[in-house]
Amino acid sequence: MSLKLRLVLIPSIILTLGLAAAIALELAWAPERVRAEVGTGMELGRILVIAAVADASALGSPAAALQRLEIELPKVRHVTFRIATGSQMIAAGEVPALDIAHAPVPAWFVHLLDPRPRIELFPIVVRGVGVGQVEMLSNPLNEIAEVWKELVRLCLILIAASGAIVGLILWTVQRALRPIGDLQRGFDRLEHGDYGVRLKPIRVPELARIGEQFNSLACSLAQVTDDNHRLIDALINLQETERKEIAYELHDEVGPVLFGIRAEAASILGICGRDAAHLASIAERTEAIGRLADGMQRTNARILARLRPLALDSLGLAEALRELVAGWQEQCPEIAFSVRADEIKLDDAAAELALYRVVQECLTNAARHAGAHRIEVCLKRADGGKGAINLLVQDDGRGLPAGLRFGFGLMGMSERVRALHGRLAIGKAPLGGAEIAVTIPLAAAAMA
Ligand SMILES: Nc1ncnc2c1ncn2[C@@H]1O[C@H](COP(=O)(O)OP(=O)(O)O)[C@@H](O)[C@H]1O
Ligand SMILES: [Mg+2]
């Protein structure tokens, strides 16, 4: 059952039950009310009719007495008087039926209240002779008509109030649920990749925050998607650049060396074809081949070092970082580099490489963007080595720009840290410049 239907149905049922209870209450005390009203009328009628009969009887003539009574018979609510003589007189114990057919109330309602008609007879006696009787008959029909009218009025008021309440609830619910429909449509569009969708401010206070959060979520998704696109572009470009650089190295460095080796070898062969007097020349050429091979080895080492820091495997993370920092110190003597690294050996070689690359990028950034005079690298076990390691790189440079946007470096860094289930915090360093803090949780087994 829909929420809207439930919100309307529940109060409707309660109001209907209330209406039924009000009608039942009214009906429950209606007979008592009719009886009391009629009883009061009968009592008053009795007093008045006794006085009137006594008055009339004192006249001494039956005709005069009856005439006087015709004039003086009292008019009392819920009571009907009749003067009867001779055969018109109702016998004692006989009760005439009520004239329901002409009552201004439905007959079933009169039967429901079940009013018992009552009759009282007052004999008219003149000079000791009975000349007739005054019959006092209870008439509850007009009281019942009043009860009926009140009941109808009560029902109309309650039905109108219930209709108004249900209508108001329906209107409020519809108004409150409209933003949920907007939210649903918004999520549908997000699901289909339309991150430009934004919701208008929601005026229902309980939902206003959700609307704001939806917009901020859409904004973040748009940003993340944008960043992802840029990251992929940067990755492709970087790969191309790397390939180009390796191709240049091979072409410029390895190519000439190989050409030289071939030339020297050909030259040796030529010399060998002549005579032994050329032995010195052969030695010279062989030395040249050795030099060329050395050159090629250095080139090879440089290419390999760029593709993969070999020091990491042979010396461990701490020593590889020291070597890395030493390389930077050589390149930038005007900056004071310092490195403090605990001897940490991680089973996971990928984690070591990731930390190494993070430091590499931090140093590149600090040297490129910060204009720093001091750069500090610190790698240590967190909390006495309880399965986490902390890396901190800080500088005293100009600090991060306001509205920092991640470039490929920071994005790659955060991706690497995320892949290791770690945390990356970028902020202001105590030294004054930028600070990159990385925490990587590691199972104890992953650390030696
Ligand atoms: N140590 C730093 N000091 C000042 N600004 C920095 C530092 N590191 C990064 N930044 C800022 O962060 C931006 C993004 O860095 P990064 O993601 O590495 O991309 P890139 O180095 O290619 O610009 C940089 O352009 C720079 O403005
Ligand atoms: Mg960078």
Short mmCIF file of C-alpha atoms and ligand atoms in Angstrom, two decimals:
data_model
loop_
_atom_site.label_atom_id
_atom_site.label_comp_id
_atom_site.label_asym_id
_atom_site.label_seq_id
_atom_site.Cartn_x
_atom_site.Cartn_y
_atom_site.Cartn_z
CA MET A 1 0.00 0.00 0.00
CA SER A 2 1.43 3.38 -0.95
CA LEU A 3 2.48 5.81 1.78
CA LYS A 4 0.01 8.40 0.46
CA LEU A 5 -2.92 5.96 0.69
CA ARG A 6 -1.86 4.89 4.18
CA LEU A 7 -1.56 8.48 5.40
CA VAL A 8 -5.08 9.20 4.16
CA LEU A 9 -6.68 5.89 5.12
CA ILE A 10 -5.58 5.84 8.76
CA PRO A 11 -7.07 9.25 9.77
CA SER A 12 -10.17 8.45 7.68
CA ILE A 13 -10.76 5.25 9.63
CA ILE A 14 -10.21 7.05 12.95
CA LEU A 15 -12.63 9.84 11.96
CA THR A 16 -15.27 7.34 10.82
CA LEU A 17 -14.96 5.46 14.12
CA GLY A 18 -15.26 8.80 15.98
CA LEU A 19 -18.36 9.65 14.00
CA ALA A 20 -19.92 6.25 14.76
CA ALA A 21 -19.06 6.62 18.46
CA ALA A 22 -20.65 10.11 18.60
CA ILE A 23 -23.85 8.78 16.95
CA ALA A 24 -23.94 5.75 19.29
CA LEU A 25 -23.52 8.00 22.37
CA GLU A 26 -26.24 10.35 21.18
CA LEU A 27 -28.59 7.38 20.59
CA ALA A 28 -27.69 5.80 23.93
CA TRP A 29 -28.89 8.71 26.02
CA ALA A 30 -31.72 9.85 23.70
CA PRO A 31 -34.46 7.52 25.19
CA GLU A 32 -33.63 8.73 28.70
CA ARG A 33 -33.77 12.34 27.52
CA VAL A 34 -37.17 11.77 25.82
CA ARG A 35 -38.52 10.02 28.92
CA ALA A 36 -37.35 12.80 31.25
CA GLU A 37 -38.75 15.58 29.05
CA VAL A 38 -42.08 13.81 28.65
CA GLY A 39 -42.19 13.03 32.43
CA THR A 40 -41.70 16.70 33.30
CA GLY A 41 -44.49 17.67 30.86
CA MET A 42 -46.83 15.09 32.38
CA GLU A 43 -46.12 16.27 35.91
CA LEU A 44 -46.81 19.89 35.04
CA GLY A 45 -49.87 18.90 33.02
CA ARG A 46 -51.21 16.88 35.94
CA ILE A 47 -50.97 19.84 38.36
CA LEU A 48 -52.58 22.22 35.87
CA VAL A 49 -55.34 19.87 34.78
CA ILE A 50 -56.31 18.96 38.38
CA ALA A 51 -56.68 22.69 39.15
CA ALA A 52 -58.64 23.31 35.95
CA VAL A 53 -61.00 20.33 36.58
CA ALA A 54 -61.59 21.51 40.18
CA ASP A 55 -62.34 25.04 38.92
CA ALA A 56 -64.77 23.78 36.30
CA SER A 57 -66.50 21.34 38.66
CA ALA A 58 -67.22 24.20 41.09
CA LEU A 59 -69.45 25.88 38.46
CA GLY A 60 -72.23 23.44 39.33
CA SER A 61 -73.52 22.87 35.74
CA PRO A 62 -72.06 20.08 33.54
CA ALA A 63 -72.39 22.20 30.37
CA ALA A 64 -70.69 25.20 31.98
CA ALA A 65 -67.98 22.96 33.44
CA LEU A 66 -67.18 21.42 30.07
CA GLN A 67 -67.21 24.83 28.38
CA ARG A 68 -64.87 26.27 31.02
CA LEU A 69 -62.56 23.31 30.67
CA GLU A 70 -62.43 23.76 26.87
CA ILE A 71 -61.13 27.28 27.48
CA GLU A 72 -58.88 26.60 30.44
CA LEU A 73 -57.24 23.37 29.47
CA PRO A 74 -53.48 24.00 29.87
CA LYS A 75 -50.97 23.93 27.02
CA VAL A 76 -47.91 21.93 28.05
CA ARG A 77 -44.96 20.63 25.97
CA HIS A 78 -45.02 16.92 25.16
CA VAL A 79 -48.53 16.52 26.50
CA THR A 80 -51.90 16.45 24.67
CA PHE A 81 -55.21 17.07 26.51
CA ARG A 82 -58.59 15.92 25.35
CA ILE A 83 -62.01 16.29 26.92
CA ALA A 84 -64.08 13.18 26.35
CA THR A 85 -67.63 12.45 27.29
CA GLY A 86 -69.83 9.42 27.01
CA SER A 87 -68.66 6.84 24.49
CA GLN A 88 -65.63 8.92 23.47
CA MET A 89 -64.03 8.20 26.80
CA ILE A 90 -61.04 5.88 26.81
CA ALA A 91 -61.30 3.10 29.34
CA ALA A 92 -58.71 3.00 32.14
CA GLY A 93 -55.65 0.87 31.15
CA GLU A 94 -56.19 1.49 27.43
CA VAL A 95 -53.32 3.41 25.74
CA PRO A 96 -53.90 4.90 22.28
CA ALA A 97 -51.07 4.43 19.72
CA LEU A 98 -48.80 7.32 18.68
CA ASP A 99 -49.53 9.00 15.35
CA ILE A 100 -46.12 8.13 13.86
CA ALA A 101 -47.27 8.50 10.27
CA HIS A 102 -47.55 12.29 10.63
CA ALA A 103 -44.45 12.77 12.77
CA PRO A 104 -41.57 14.90 11.32
CA VAL A 105 -39.16 11.97 11.96
CA PRO A 106 -38.56 8.70 10.15
CA ALA A 107 -40.63 5.92 11.68
CA TRP A 108 -37.64 3.63 12.18
CA PHE A 109 -36.01 6.30 14.36
CA VAL A 110 -39.13 6.51 16.57
CA HIS A 111 -39.13 2.71 16.89
CA LEU A 112 -35.42 2.79 17.72
CA LEU A 113 -36.04 5.05 20.70
CA ASP A 114 -39.15 3.01 21.62
CA PRO A 115 -41.14 5.67 23.52
CA ARG A 116 -43.94 4.10 25.56
CA PRO A 117 -47.04 6.39 25.34
CA ARG A 118 -48.62 7.14 28.70
CA ILE A 119 -52.12 8.28 29.46
CA GLU A 120 -53.72 9.69 32.58
CA LEU A 121 -57.47 10.21 33.04
CA PHE A 122 -59.02 12.95 35.18
CA PRO A 123 -62.79 12.49 35.77
CA ILE A 124 -64.97 15.62 35.61
CA VAL A 125 -67.51 15.35 38.41
CA VAL A 126 -70.23 17.99 38.82
CA ARG A 127 -72.46 17.77 41.89
CA GLY A 128 -71.35 14.20 42.50
CA VAL A 129 -72.11 13.05 38.92
CA GLY A 130 -69.35 12.16 36.43
CA VAL A 131 -69.93 14.11 33.17
CA GLY A 132 -66.82 13.10 31.34
CA GLN A 133 -63.04 13.03 31.69
CA VAL A 134 -59.93 14.95 30.73
CA GLU A 135 -57.44 12.60 29.02
CA MET A 136 -53.79 13.59 29.31
CA LEU A 137 -51.70 11.78 26.70
CA SER A 138 -47.93 11.88 26.54
CA ASN A 139 -46.59 13.09 23.15
CA PRO A 140 -42.84 12.30 22.81
CA LEU A 141 -42.77 12.81 19.02
CA ASN A 142 -41.66 16.45 19.03
CA GLU A 143 -38.87 15.64 21.53
CA ILE A 144 -37.83 12.74 19.29
CA ALA A 145 -37.91 15.15 16.34
CA GLU A 146 -35.54 17.44 18.24
CA VAL A 147 -33.16 14.54 18.95
CA TRP A 148 -33.34 13.57 15.25
CA LYS A 149 -32.57 17.13 14.14
CA GLU A 150 -29.60 17.39 16.52
CA LEU A 151 -28.29 14.03 15.33
CA VAL A 152 -28.51 15.03 11.67
CA ARG A 153 -26.78 18.35 12.47
CA LEU A 154 -24.00 16.54 14.41
CA CYS A 155 -23.47 14.08 11.54
CA LEU A 156 -23.28 16.87 8.98
CA ILE A 157 -20.75 18.82 11.08
CA LEU A 158 -18.61 15.73 11.73
CA ILE A 159 -18.72 14.65 8.06
CA ALA A 160 -17.78 18.17 6.92
CA ALA A 161 -14.94 18.35 9.50
CA SER A 162 -13.70 14.86 8.55
CA GLY A 163 -13.82 15.77 4.84
CA ALA A 164 -11.84 18.95 5.57
CA ILE A 165 -9.27 17.06 7.69
CA VAL A 166 -8.76 14.30 5.11
CA GLY A 167 -8.58 16.88 2.31
CA LEU A 168 -6.00 18.87 4.26
CA ILE A 169 -3.94 15.75 5.00
CA LEU A 170 -4.11 14.76 1.32
CA TRP A 171 -2.97 18.20 0.23
CA THR A 172 -0.12 18.29 2.81
CA VAL A 173 1.01 14.74 1.96
CA GLN A 174 0.96 15.49 -1.75
CA ARG A 175 2.96 18.64 -1.19
CA ALA A 176 5.43 16.87 1.11
CA LEU A 177 5.89 13.93 -1.27
CA ARG A 178 6.38 15.99 -4.42
CA PRO A 179 10.13 16.56 -3.68
CA ILE A 180 10.54 12.79 -3.24
CA GLY A 181 9.33 12.35 -6.81
CA ASP A 182 11.84 15.01 -7.91
CA LEU A 183 14.57 13.19 -5.96
CA GLN A 184 13.62 9.90 -7.63
CA ARG A 185 13.81 11.47 -11.08
CA GLY A 186 17.12 13.08 -10.12
CA PHE A 187 18.59 9.73 -9.03
CA ASP A 188 17.36 8.15 -12.28
CA ARG A 189 19.26 10.79 -14.24
CA LEU A 190 22.36 10.31 -12.06
CA GLU A 191 22.12 6.57 -12.71
CA HIS A 192 22.18 7.30 -16.43
CA GLY A 193 25.30 9.40 -16.05
CA ASP A 194 23.70 12.85 -16.23
CA TYR A 195 25.71 14.49 -13.45
CA GLY A 196 24.58 17.98 -14.48
CA VAL A 197 21.20 17.38 -12.80
CA ARG A 198 20.42 19.73 -9.88
CA LEU A 199 17.30 19.92 -7.69
CA LYS A 200 15.48 23.16 -6.94
CA PRO A 201 15.59 24.08 -3.22
CA ILE A 202 13.07 21.89 -1.36
CA ARG A 203 10.68 23.88 0.82
CA VAL A 204 9.72 20.97 3.10
CA PRO A 205 12.14 21.54 6.04
CA GLU A 206 12.65 17.81 6.76
CA LEU A 207 13.70 17.19 3.13
CA ALA A 208 15.61 20.41 2.44
CA ARG A 209 18.92 18.93 3.67
CA ILE A 210 18.46 15.82 1.48
CA GLY A 211 17.99 18.10 -1.54
CA GLU A 212 21.20 19.96 -0.70
CA GLN A 213 23.03 16.66 -0.20
CA PHE A 214 21.72 15.38 -3.54
CA ASN A 215 23.07 18.48 -5.29
CA SER A 216 26.41 18.17 -3.55
CA LEU A 217 26.53 14.45 -4.45
CA ALA A 218 25.80 15.25 -8.10
CA CYS A 219 28.49 17.93 -7.96
CA SER A 220 31.04 15.50 -6.46
CA LEU A 221 30.16 12.83 -9.04
CA ALA A 222 30.61 15.36 -11.84
CA GLN A 223 33.97 16.38 -10.36
CA VAL A 224 35.11 12.77 -9.86
CA THR A 225 34.11 11.87 -13.41
CA ASP A 226 35.90 14.93 -14.70
CA ASP A 227 38.99 14.02 -12.66
CA ASN A 228 38.80 10.44 -13.94
CA HIS A 229 38.73 11.63 -17.53
CA ARG A 230 41.68 13.89 -16.90
CA LEU A 231 43.49 11.07 -15.10
CA ILE A 232 42.98 8.69 -18.01
CA ASP A 233 44.11 11.37 -20.49
CA ALA A 234 47.16 12.06 -18.34
CA LEU A 235 47.92 8.35 -18.10
CA ILE A 236 47.76 7.92 -21.86
CA ASN A 237 49.90 11.01 -22.42
CA LEU A 238 52.39 9.89 -19.82
CA GLN A 239 52.66 6.47 -21.39
CA GLU A 240 53.24 8.07 -24.78
CA THR A 241 55.87 10.41 -23.31
CA GLU A 242 57.64 7.49 -21.61
CA ARG A 243 57.63 5.50 -24.86
CA LYS A 244 58.95 8.48 -26.76
CA GLU A 245 61.70 9.05 -24.20
CA ILE A 246 62.73 5.39 -24.20
CA ALA A 247 62.74 5.49 -28.03
CA TYR A 248 64.95 8.63 -27.93
CA GLU A 249 67.32 7.02 -25.43
CA LEU A 250 67.56 3.89 -27.57
CA HIS A 251 68.00 5.95 -30.73
CA ASP A 252 70.40 8.59 -29.37
CA GLU A 253 72.34 6.56 -26.83
CA VAL A 254 72.15 2.89 -27.67
CA GLY A 255 72.00 3.32 -31.49
CA PRO A 256 75.34 5.17 -31.90
CA VAL A 257 77.02 2.87 -29.38
CA LEU A 258 75.85 -0.22 -31.27
CA PHE A 259 76.97 1.42 -34.51
CA GLY A 260 80.36 2.12 -32.90
CA ILE A 261 80.64 -1.50 -31.72
CA ARG A 262 79.87 -2.77 -35.22
CA ALA A 263 82.36 -0.34 -36.74
CA GLU A 264 85.08 -1.31 -34.25
CA ALA A 265 84.44 -5.01 -34.84
CA ALA A 266 84.64 -4.49 -38.62
CA SER A 267 87.84 -2.55 -38.15
CA ILE A 268 89.33 -5.42 -36.04
CA LEU A 269 88.41 -7.91 -38.72
CA GLY A 270 90.10 -5.71 -41.33
CA ILE A 271 93.24 -5.43 -39.22
CA CYS A 272 93.31 -9.20 -38.54
CA GLY A 273 93.30 -9.79 -42.33
CA ARG A 274 96.60 -7.96 -42.65
CA ASP A 275 99.61 -8.91 -40.43
CA ALA A 276 100.80 -9.17 -36.83
CA ALA A 277 102.42 -5.71 -36.97
CA HIS A 278 98.99 -4.32 -36.43
CA LEU A 279 98.57 -5.94 -32.97
CA ALA A 280 98.69 -2.55 -31.22
CA SER A 281 95.87 -1.35 -33.42
CA ILE A 282 93.82 -4.43 -32.49
CA ALA A 283 94.35 -3.70 -28.79
CA GLU A 284 93.28 -0.09 -29.32
CA ARG A 285 90.06 -1.13 -31.12
CA THR A 286 89.27 -3.72 -28.46
CA GLU A 287 89.61 -1.05 -25.76
CA ALA A 288 87.28 1.17 -27.78
CA ILE A 289 84.74 -1.68 -27.88
CA GLY A 290 85.06 -1.98 -24.09
CA ARG A 291 84.40 1.75 -23.65
CA LEU A 292 81.37 1.59 -25.91
CA ALA A 293 80.04 -1.39 -23.96
CA ASP A 294 80.55 0.57 -20.68
CA GLY A 295 78.63 3.50 -22.13
CA MET A 296 75.85 1.21 -23.14
CA GLN A 297 75.73 -0.32 -19.66
CA ARG A 298 75.38 3.12 -18.07
CA THR A 299 72.56 3.99 -20.47
CA ASN A 300 70.95 0.68 -19.71
CA ALA A 301 71.20 1.30 -15.97
CA ARG A 302 69.67 4.78 -16.35
CA ILE A 303 66.72 3.44 -18.35
CA LEU A 304 66.21 0.62 -15.85
CA ALA A 305 66.40 2.96 -12.88
CA ARG A 306 63.66 5.09 -14.38
CA LEU A 307 61.50 2.11 -15.20
CA ARG A 308 61.98 0.50 -11.81
CA PRO A 309 64.03 1.64 -8.79
CA LEU A 310 66.34 -1.33 -8.41
CA ALA A 311 67.61 -0.04 -5.05
CA LEU A 312 64.23 -0.94 -3.62
CA ASP A 313 64.82 -4.65 -4.17
CA SER A 314 68.44 -4.75 -3.19
CA LEU A 315 68.65 -2.15 -0.39
CA GLY A 316 65.14 -1.96 1.03
CA LEU A 317 62.71 0.93 1.26
CA ALA A 318 64.60 3.06 3.80
CA GLU A 319 67.89 2.91 1.93
CA ALA A 320 66.20 3.42 -1.46
CA LEU A 321 64.56 6.59 -0.07
CA ARG A 322 67.90 7.82 1.24
CA GLU A 323 69.40 7.23 -2.20
CA LEU A 324 66.48 9.02 -3.85
CA VAL A 325 66.85 12.03 -1.56
CA ALA A 326 70.62 12.02 -2.12
CA GLY A 327 70.00 12.16 -5.88
CA TRP A 328 67.74 15.19 -5.41
CA GLN A 329 70.28 16.82 -3.09
CA GLU A 330 72.85 16.48 -5.87
CA GLN A 331 70.45 17.98 -8.41
CA CYS A 332 69.30 20.85 -6.15
CA PRO A 333 72.16 21.80 -3.83
CA GLU A 334 70.39 25.07 -2.83
CA ILE A 335 67.67 23.05 -0.99
CA ALA A 336 68.41 21.34 2.34
CA PHE A 337 66.98 17.83 2.10
CA SER A 338 66.69 15.59 5.12
CA VAL A 339 65.45 12.03 5.44
CA ARG A 340 64.59 9.93 8.48
CA ALA A 341 63.46 6.43 7.65
CA ASP A 342 62.89 3.44 9.95
CA GLU A 343 64.17 0.18 8.56
CA ILE A 344 60.89 -1.21 7.34
CA LYS A 345 60.66 -4.30 5.20
CA LEU A 346 57.25 -4.94 3.72
CA ASP A 347 56.31 -8.32 2.34
CA ASP A 348 54.17 -6.55 -0.20
CA ALA A 349 56.60 -5.24 -2.83
CA ALA A 350 53.78 -3.21 -4.41
CA ALA A 351 53.32 -1.33 -1.11
CA GLU A 352 57.03 -0.49 -0.98
CA LEU A 353 56.99 0.69 -4.58
CA ALA A 354 53.86 2.78 -3.90
CA LEU A 355 55.50 4.52 -0.91
CA TYR A 356 58.63 5.10 -2.97
CA ARG A 357 56.60 6.62 -5.82
CA VAL A 358 54.68 8.83 -3.37
CA VAL A 359 57.95 10.21 -1.98
CA GLN A 360 59.27 10.62 -5.55
CA GLU A 361 56.20 12.70 -6.51
CA CYS A 362 56.29 14.71 -3.25
CA LEU A 363 59.94 15.62 -3.85
CA THR A 364 59.24 16.54 -7.49
CA ASN A 365 56.30 18.73 -6.41
CA ALA A 366 58.22 20.40 -3.60
CA ALA A 367 61.13 21.15 -5.95
CA ARG A 368 58.84 22.26 -8.82
CA HIS A 369 56.02 24.18 -7.14
CA ALA A 370 57.04 25.11 -3.59
CA GLY A 371 60.17 27.25 -4.00
CA ALA A 372 61.28 25.52 -0.78
CA HIS A 373 64.59 25.81 1.10
CA ARG A 374 63.96 22.78 3.26
CA ILE A 375 62.34 19.47 2.43
CA GLU A 376 61.95 16.74 5.04
CA VAL A 377 61.00 13.10 4.51
CA CYS A 378 60.05 10.91 7.46
CA LEU A 379 59.03 7.25 7.31
CA LYS A 380 58.23 5.46 10.55
CA ARG A 381 56.19 2.73 12.15
CA ALA A 382 53.01 4.15 13.64
CA ASP A 383 52.12 3.41 17.29
CA GLY A 384 55.24 1.35 17.86
CA GLY A 385 54.71 -0.70 14.73
CA LYS A 386 51.14 -1.86 15.40
CA GLY A 387 50.37 -2.67 11.81
CA ALA A 388 50.57 0.80 10.28
CA ILE A 389 53.26 2.97 8.81
CA ASN A 390 53.36 6.73 8.50
CA LEU A 391 55.01 8.71 5.78
CA LEU A 392 55.38 12.46 6.08
CA VAL A 393 56.89 14.78 3.48
CA GLN A 394 56.90 18.48 4.27
CA ASP A 395 58.54 21.63 2.96
CA ASP A 396 58.90 25.28 3.94
CA GLY A 397 57.75 26.63 0.58
CA ARG A 398 54.81 28.78 -0.47
CA GLY A 399 52.25 26.11 0.47
CA LEU A 400 49.35 24.69 -1.48
CA PRO A 401 47.34 27.11 -3.60
CA ALA A 402 43.80 28.05 -2.56
CA GLY A 403 41.28 25.93 -4.51
CA LEU A 404 43.88 23.23 -5.10
CA ARG A 405 43.04 21.01 -8.04
CA PHE A 406 44.65 17.61 -8.20
CA GLY A 407 46.98 17.10 -11.10
CA PHE A 408 48.19 13.75 -12.30
CA GLY A 409 50.81 13.61 -9.52
CA LEU A 410 48.44 14.07 -6.56
CA MET A 411 45.78 11.93 -8.22
CA GLY A 412 48.21 9.09 -8.84
CA MET A 413 49.43 9.45 -5.26
CA SER A 414 45.93 9.22 -3.79
CA GLU A 415 45.08 6.31 -6.08
CA ARG A 416 48.15 4.39 -4.90
CA VAL A 417 47.32 5.09 -1.23
CA ARG A 418 43.65 4.15 -1.75
CA ALA A 419 44.70 0.87 -3.35
CA LEU A 420 46.59 0.07 -0.12
CA HIS A 421 43.54 1.00 2.00
CA GLY A 422 45.53 3.89 3.41
CA ARG A 423 44.77 7.54 4.13
CA LEU A 424 46.29 10.56 2.40
CA ALA A 425 46.10 13.98 4.05
CA ILE A 426 47.28 17.09 2.27
CA GLY A 427 47.65 20.24 4.32
CA LYS A 428 49.85 22.92 5.79
CA ALA A 429 53.17 21.80 7.25
CA PRO A 430 54.60 23.04 10.58
CA LEU A 431 57.55 24.20 8.43
CA GLY A 432 55.17 26.60 6.64
CA GLY A 433 54.78 24.92 3.27
CA ALA A 434 52.87 21.87 2.13
CA GLU A 435 52.60 18.63 4.03
CA ILE A 436 51.67 15.23 2.63
CA ALA A 437 50.84 12.67 5.31
CA VAL A 438 50.20 9.06 4.37
CA THR A 439 49.11 6.31 6.74
CA ILE A 440 49.02 2.77 5.47
CA PRO A 441 47.54 0.07 7.65
CA LEU A 442 49.36 -3.20 7.25
CA ALA A 443 48.70 -6.59 8.72
CA ALA A 444 51.54 -7.56 11.10
CA ALA A 445 52.41 -10.37 8.72
CA ALA A 446 53.17 -7.87 5.98
CA MET A 447 55.93 -6.27 8.06
CA ALA A 448 59.20 -7.95 8.94
N1 LIG B 1 54.73 21.00 -2.21
C1 LIG B 1 53.87 21.83 -2.87
N2 LIG B 1 53.90 23.17 -2.64
C2 LIG B 1 53.04 24.00 -3.30
N3 LIG B 1 52.13 23.58 -4.19
C3 LIG B 1 52.07 22.27 -4.47
C4 LIG B 1 52.90 21.32 -3.82
N4 LIG B 1 52.59 20.08 -4.26
C5 LIG B 1 51.60 20.25 -5.15
N5 LIG B 1 51.27 21.57 -5.27
C6 LIG B 1 50.19 22.13 -6.11
O1 LIG B 1 49.32 21.08 -6.47
C7 LIG B 1 49.12 21.05 -7.87
C8 LIG B 1 48.90 19.66 -8.32
O2 LIG B 1 50.06 18.86 -8.18
P1 LIG B 1 50.22 17.52 -8.98
O3 LIG B 1 48.97 16.75 -8.83
O4 LIG B 1 51.47 16.85 -8.58
O5 LIG B 1 50.28 17.99 -10.47
P2 LIG B 1 51.49 18.71 -11.25
O6 LIG B 1 52.71 18.55 -10.39
O7 LIG B 1 51.58 17.97 -12.51
O8 LIG B 1 51.05 20.13 -11.40
C9 LIG B 1 50.35 21.68 -8.41
O9 LIG B 1 50.12 22.26 -9.67
C10 LIG B 1 50.68 22.73 -7.37
O10 LIG B 1 49.95 23.92 -7.62
MG MG B 2 53.39 16.79 -9.58
#
